[in-house]
Amino acid sequence: MSAPPQPEPHAGEPSSEPIAVYDRAGNPVGAAERAMVYREGLWHASAGVLLRSGDGERVYVHRRTDTKLVFAGMHDCLAGGVVAPGEAPRETALRELAEELGVTPDPAELSPEPLAAVSWDGDWDGRPMRCHLFAYELRYDGPVRHQPAEIAAGWWWTDAQLRAHLADPDWPFVPDTRLLINDLLAGAHPPEYGRP
């Protein structure tokens, strides 16, 4: 059985990219340009992949480029991005993993359900940020190839190394993944949530 076709990457200005708009309960309800979603604090969704070594001992950590629209130059342990209109979070996770880290697994290798999920009703840079976050896991020992426009650098760390850096409140780590980090590193499986 073949995978459903993936949306083409948005070739224009990132702020004009259409993304899925969600309601507070986690259901997709429409679409809007990314700039409008961020400016007006509309609910949207993002999905990412925790890339873990095959033996489970290390996770892949990266630094975002300084040109990203949000969380520029910050560290993250999820390769991910916003959900496109008509796309399920799991599809987004697979697409973003391929785009950002050059990893294209058989879809069956990705955890079928989110490893962690949370709704974030917060703020960023003085603006409201409302997002449903879905995180999946992939065990992987192959090559990683960064997309230069999105990933500045990356490396493998043990959970203990990552936790030690996260203990420093001044270490620039993306706030949305920080909400998920305990579940990600514990390997928790949440109850049914929204529409993974």
XYZ file of C-alpha atoms in Angstrom:
196
model
C 0.000 0.000 0.000
C 1.494 3.342 -0.987
C 1.602 6.398 1.230
C -0.818 9.251 0.426
C 0.710 12.021 -1.685
C 2.434 14.679 0.372
C 1.715 18.375 -0.215
C 4.366 20.186 -2.201
C 6.604 22.399 -0.058
C 5.478 26.016 -0.118
C 7.802 27.781 -2.546
C 6.876 31.373 -1.662
C 7.416 33.600 1.334
C 7.055 31.424 4.482
C 4.700 33.921 6.140
C 2.200 33.490 3.269
C 2.173 29.681 3.495
C -1.351 28.331 4.122
C -1.593 26.233 7.291
C -4.449 24.360 8.935
C -6.500 26.226 11.521
C -7.897 24.209 14.426
C -10.434 24.831 17.158
C -9.578 24.770 20.857
C -10.617 21.084 21.080
C -8.062 19.982 18.478
C -10.250 19.649 15.377
C -9.264 21.152 12.012
C -11.721 23.893 10.991
C -10.106 25.681 8.036
C -6.925 27.294 6.785
C -5.171 30.667 6.891
C -1.815 32.175 6.000
C 0.885 31.474 8.561
C 1.431 35.206 9.214
C -2.249 35.675 10.069
C -2.299 32.594 12.319
C 0.697 33.905 14.276
C -0.471 37.538 14.319
C -3.995 36.734 15.550
C -3.094 33.816 17.786
C -5.310 31.350 15.936
C -5.297 27.739 17.049
C -3.207 25.591 14.721
C -1.248 22.348 15.007
C 2.330 21.234 14.682
C 3.824 17.784 14.566
C 7.352 16.511 14.916
C 9.547 13.481 15.329
C 11.885 12.640 18.174
C 14.718 10.908 16.346
C 16.175 8.316 18.722
C 19.119 6.020 18.050
C 18.281 2.386 17.332
C 19.476 1.326 20.791
C 17.304 4.009 22.406
C 20.280 5.588 24.188
C 20.527 8.920 22.330
C 18.272 11.589 20.820
C 19.051 13.941 17.952
C 19.219 17.593 19.036
C 19.523 20.468 16.608
C 19.754 24.256 16.482
C 17.277 26.121 14.304
C 18.586 28.703 11.862
C 18.485 32.379 12.757
C 16.047 33.011 9.884
C 13.134 30.870 11.157
C 9.817 32.737 11.616
C 9.452 31.564 15.217
C 11.989 30.327 17.754
C 14.891 31.395 15.522
C 18.311 30.156 16.661
C 16.857 28.020 19.439
C 17.516 24.330 20.107
C 15.001 21.528 19.659
C 14.871 17.729 19.739
C 11.888 17.426 17.401
C 12.122 17.711 13.631
C 8.753 19.210 12.887
C 6.533 21.982 11.699
C 2.992 23.209 11.233
C 0.219 21.025 9.862
C -0.813 21.887 6.306
C -4.478 22.094 5.237
C -5.876 18.590 4.712
C -2.842 16.951 6.313
C -2.951 14.705 9.398
C -0.342 15.413 12.110
C 1.389 12.081 11.459
C 1.788 12.991 7.780
C 3.216 16.346 8.827
C 5.710 14.605 11.098
C 6.937 12.361 8.269
C 7.122 15.284 5.821
C 9.034 17.515 8.229
C 11.465 14.746 9.170
C 12.326 14.350 5.475
C 12.529 18.109 4.866
C 14.588 19.080 7.913
C 16.825 16.064 8.539
C 16.707 14.175 5.239
C 15.327 11.051 6.945
C 12.631 9.199 4.987
C 11.578 6.057 6.852
C 8.933 3.581 5.851
C 5.815 5.135 7.455
C 5.297 1.883 9.405
C 8.531 2.602 11.323
C 7.153 5.804 12.865
C 5.177 5.392 16.079
C 1.527 5.029 14.969
C 0.189 7.242 17.735
C 1.781 10.383 19.179
C 4.393 9.670 21.816
C 3.272 12.914 23.434
C 0.585 15.508 22.738
C -0.372 18.763 24.406
C -2.269 21.965 23.699
C -0.315 25.160 24.267
C -2.212 28.383 24.909
C 0.691 30.696 25.610
C 2.552 33.566 24.051
C 5.739 34.152 22.134
C 7.479 37.449 21.530
C 4.501 39.379 22.900
C 1.965 37.578 20.692
C -0.514 34.843 21.585
C 0.568 31.381 20.449
C -2.098 28.670 20.457
C -1.037 25.309 19.126
C -1.908 21.626 19.400
C 1.410 19.756 19.486
C 1.879 16.146 18.394
C 5.201 14.302 18.793
C 6.123 10.910 17.338
C 9.237 8.776 17.719
C 11.488 7.023 15.228
C 14.397 4.696 16.061
C 17.102 5.369 13.486
C 20.835 4.909 12.948
C 21.246 6.151 9.385
C 22.610 9.401 7.993
C 21.147 12.810 8.850
C 21.236 15.576 6.235
C 20.216 19.045 7.422
C 18.175 21.357 5.281
C 20.404 24.494 5.426
C 17.500 26.953 5.491
C 16.058 25.390 8.660
C 18.770 23.537 10.604
C 22.053 25.238 11.541
C 23.666 22.286 13.358
C 22.787 18.979 14.987
C 24.238 16.202 17.161
C 23.335 13.113 19.199
C 22.952 13.417 22.983
C 21.929 11.025 25.721
C 18.742 11.843 27.592
C 20.913 12.851 30.566
C 22.892 15.332 28.449
C 19.699 16.866 27.102
C 18.133 17.062 30.576
C 21.278 18.748 31.929
C 21.033 21.473 29.301
C 17.291 21.850 29.853
C 17.960 22.448 33.563
C 19.636 25.727 32.546
C 16.757 28.229 32.121
C 18.991 30.401 29.936
C 19.678 27.655 27.385
C 17.600 28.645 24.337
C 15.263 25.675 23.795
C 11.933 25.974 21.975
C 9.090 26.466 24.464
C 6.591 24.182 22.742
C 8.841 21.100 22.808
C 9.786 21.991 26.399
C 6.124 21.326 27.305
C 6.430 17.796 25.894
C 9.951 16.917 27.021
C 9.134 14.824 30.096
C 6.694 12.653 28.133
C 9.123 12.413 25.208
C 12.028 11.239 27.310
C 9.868 8.963 29.456
C 8.323 7.325 26.389
C 4.805 8.064 27.585
C 1.845 7.198 25.396
C -1.032 9.652 25.917
C -4.709 8.781 25.722
C -6.589 9.441 22.504
C -6.194 13.091 21.603
C -7.785 15.115 18.823
C -7.157 13.525 15.412
C -3.623 12.125 15.260
